[in-house]
């Protein structure tokens, strides 16, 4: 019988350091399931990109991303440029785990391991932003800074509460940006915008109704634009978004496309899968079915 070799790339600080505590049990469970597993602990930003790329070059069959959306993004970024791309497994031990939440990948470490052992993999779309990659969201605007401005130690200590604390601090300082946005097959929009989200799944920052129809297997981005509004209007829209009723608001525009170009004179930062992605990209392109990710073949498992 052929030996299945996996490289487990993990963030030791994710999920209140659960990964560090569970590592021996995780390795044992994978080994018992017939997956010979070695591991790499990330030490700094970008480390998982290099580790994933090296795993490809060393011929591993599976690369497992253990951490939050940031760790998954780095693993994707290390694998995506290669012609031969191994299957990707996910252990969602981060704070938000948007991609795992959207695709029913169990949060419980033992159930996630059992899913990896089954090795059913599904082709998944990813996005490319001027040479950088993302699997869940790309965005720009004041609120998209939340996820990468929250210190990792604070996320480790109090989890999702850290985002709400930071959000209350920022809400009074919201500002808009002049942007010209072109979408293939849709048209061109130019206005003052407070938020631009390019979603590839229906879970964004833990909210499952912000881009309710987004899918990582339809070859399309779901693009949400929020025009300039005052604080009262913003709070009202945020309340509607909690119920999935924001799409009818006059400040919101939403379309599907596979290519987006952005022009702006403003100094805009970019969020890629919840992490700081540098200056806003000019072009966002869909790469359909570019990677294969281990999921439940019957779609019965849940993120819980």
PDB file of N, CA, C and O in Angstrom, residues 3 13 33 39 51 57 65 93 107 124 130 133 144 160 197 263 281 290 293-294:
ATOM      1  N   UNK A   3       2.297   4.848   0.756  1.00  0.00           N
ATOM      2  CA  UNK A   3       2.303   5.675   1.962  1.00  0.00           C
ATOM      3  C   UNK A   3       1.802   7.071   1.604  1.00  0.00           C
ATOM      4  O   UNK A   3       2.266   7.690   0.646  1.00  0.00           O
ATOM      5  N   UNK A  13       0.099  29.895  17.993  1.00  0.00           N
ATOM      6  CA  UNK A  13      -0.657  30.849  18.814  1.00  0.00           C
ATOM      7  C   UNK A  13      -2.138  30.867  18.466  1.00  0.00           C
ATOM      8  O   UNK A  13      -2.913  31.562  19.123  1.00  0.00           O
ATOM      9  N   UNK A  33      -4.840   6.905  11.032  1.00  0.00           N
ATOM     10  CA  UNK A  33      -5.675   6.922   9.835  1.00  0.00           C
ATOM     11  C   UNK A  33      -4.898   6.668   8.561  1.00  0.00           C
ATOM     12  O   UNK A  33      -5.450   6.785   7.461  1.00  0.00           O
ATOM     13  N   UNK A  39       5.572  17.881  10.793  1.00  0.00           N
ATOM     14  CA  UNK A  39       4.984  19.207  11.027  1.00  0.00           C
ATOM     15  C   UNK A  39       6.013  20.327  11.023  1.00  0.00           C
ATOM     16  O   UNK A  39       7.210  20.120  11.190  1.00  0.00           O
ATOM     17  N   UNK A  51       6.981  27.432   3.881  1.00  0.00           N
ATOM     18  CA  UNK A  51       6.863  26.038   4.315  1.00  0.00           C
ATOM     19  C   UNK A  51       5.962  25.244   3.364  1.00  0.00           C
ATOM     20  O   UNK A  51       6.251  24.083   3.046  1.00  0.00           O
ATOM     21  N   UNK A  57       7.547  21.057  -3.191  1.00  0.00           N
ATOM     22  CA  UNK A  57       8.794  20.636  -3.823  1.00  0.00           C
ATOM     23  C   UNK A  57       9.281  19.297  -3.296  1.00  0.00           C
ATOM     24  O   UNK A  57       9.933  18.531  -4.013  1.00  0.00           O
ATOM     25  N   UNK A  65      -3.246  22.896   6.761  1.00  0.00           N
ATOM     26  CA  UNK A  65      -3.153  24.230   7.359  1.00  0.00           C
ATOM     27  C   UNK A  65      -3.878  24.204   8.697  1.00  0.00           C
ATOM     28  O   UNK A  65      -5.093  24.024   8.750  1.00  0.00           O
ATOM     29  N   UNK A  93      -8.368  25.973  13.815  1.00  0.00           N
ATOM     30  CA  UNK A  93      -8.185  26.281  15.237  1.00  0.00           C
ATOM     31  C   UNK A  93      -7.927  27.771  15.463  1.00  0.00           C
ATOM     32  O   UNK A  93      -7.410  28.166  16.512  1.00  0.00           O
ATOM     33  N   UNK A 107     -14.881  22.298  13.608  1.00  0.00           N
ATOM     34  CA  UNK A 107     -13.955  23.039  14.449  1.00  0.00           C
ATOM     35  C   UNK A 107     -13.275  22.127  15.468  1.00  0.00           C
ATOM     36  O   UNK A 107     -12.156  22.375  15.888  1.00  0.00           O
ATOM     37  N   UNK A 124     -11.577  23.984  -5.585  1.00  0.00           N
ATOM     38  CA  UNK A 124     -12.060  25.231  -4.998  1.00  0.00           C
ATOM     39  C   UNK A 124     -11.457  26.419  -5.748  1.00  0.00           C
ATOM     40  O   UNK A 124     -10.276  26.411  -6.108  1.00  0.00           O
ATOM     41  N   UNK A 130      -3.306  41.126  -7.950  1.00  0.00           N
ATOM     42  CA  UNK A 130      -1.980  41.601  -8.381  1.00  0.00           C
ATOM     43  C   UNK A 130      -0.866  40.665  -7.936  1.00  0.00           C
ATOM     44  O   UNK A 130       0.164  41.092  -7.405  1.00  0.00           O
ATOM     45  N   UNK A 133      -2.644  36.017  -3.357  1.00  0.00           N
ATOM     46  CA  UNK A 133      -3.774  35.104  -3.424  1.00  0.00           C
ATOM     47  C   UNK A 133      -4.707  35.270  -2.226  1.00  0.00           C
ATOM     48  O   UNK A 133      -4.293  35.703  -1.146  1.00  0.00           O
ATOM     49  N   UNK A 144     -12.464  46.867   7.093  1.00  0.00           N
ATOM     50  CA  UNK A 144     -11.664  45.701   6.744  1.00  0.00           C
ATOM     51  C   UNK A 144     -10.325  45.700   7.480  1.00  0.00           C
ATOM     52  O   UNK A 144      -9.617  44.698   7.476  1.00  0.00           O
ATOM     53  N   UNK A 160     -13.149  36.046  19.673  1.00  0.00           N
ATOM     54  CA  UNK A 160     -13.917  36.979  18.840  1.00  0.00           C
ATOM     55  C   UNK A 160     -14.224  38.295  19.528  1.00  0.00           C
ATOM     56  O   UNK A 160     -14.442  39.315  18.868  1.00  0.00           O
ATOM     57  N   UNK A 197     -15.977  44.747  -0.575  1.00  0.00           N
ATOM     58  CA  UNK A 197     -15.673  43.365  -0.238  1.00  0.00           C
ATOM     59  C   UNK A 197     -15.798  42.502  -1.485  1.00  0.00           C
ATOM     60  O   UNK A 197     -16.797  42.571  -2.199  1.00  0.00           O
ATOM     61  N   UNK A 263      -9.583  51.646  -9.233  1.00  0.00           N
ATOM     62  CA  UNK A 263      -8.771  52.850  -9.334  1.00  0.00           C
ATOM     63  C   UNK A 263      -9.160  53.792  -8.205  1.00  0.00           C
ATOM     64  O   UNK A 263     -10.351  53.996  -7.942  1.00  0.00           O
ATOM     65  N   UNK A 281      -4.819  46.341  -4.423  1.00  0.00           N
ATOM     66  CA  UNK A 281      -4.488  45.848  -5.756  1.00  0.00           C
ATOM     67  C   UNK A 281      -5.320  46.577  -6.812  1.00  0.00           C
ATOM     68  O   UNK A 281      -6.404  47.080  -6.521  1.00  0.00           O
ATOM     69  N   UNK A 290      -8.764  26.093  -8.681  1.00  0.00           N
ATOM     70  CA  UNK A 290      -7.298  26.107  -8.735  1.00  0.00           C
ATOM     71  C   UNK A 290      -6.641  25.207  -7.694  1.00  0.00           C
ATOM     72  O   UNK A 290      -5.523  24.731  -7.895  1.00  0.00           O
ATOM     73  N   UNK A 293      -9.375  21.018  -1.855  1.00  0.00           N
ATOM     74  CA  UNK A 293      -9.426  21.063  -0.395  1.00  0.00           C
ATOM     75  C   UNK A 293     -10.284  19.919   0.135  1.00  0.00           C
ATOM     76  O   UNK A 293     -11.355  19.612  -0.414  1.00  0.00           O
ATOM     77  N   UNK A 294      -9.799  19.287   1.192  1.00  0.00           N
ATOM     78  CA  UNK A 294     -10.503  18.154   1.779  1.00  0.00           C
ATOM     79  C   UNK A 294     -11.760  18.630   2.497  1.00  0.00           C
ATOM     80  O   UNK A 294     -11.699  19.500   3.365  1.00  0.00           O
TER      81      UNK A 294
END
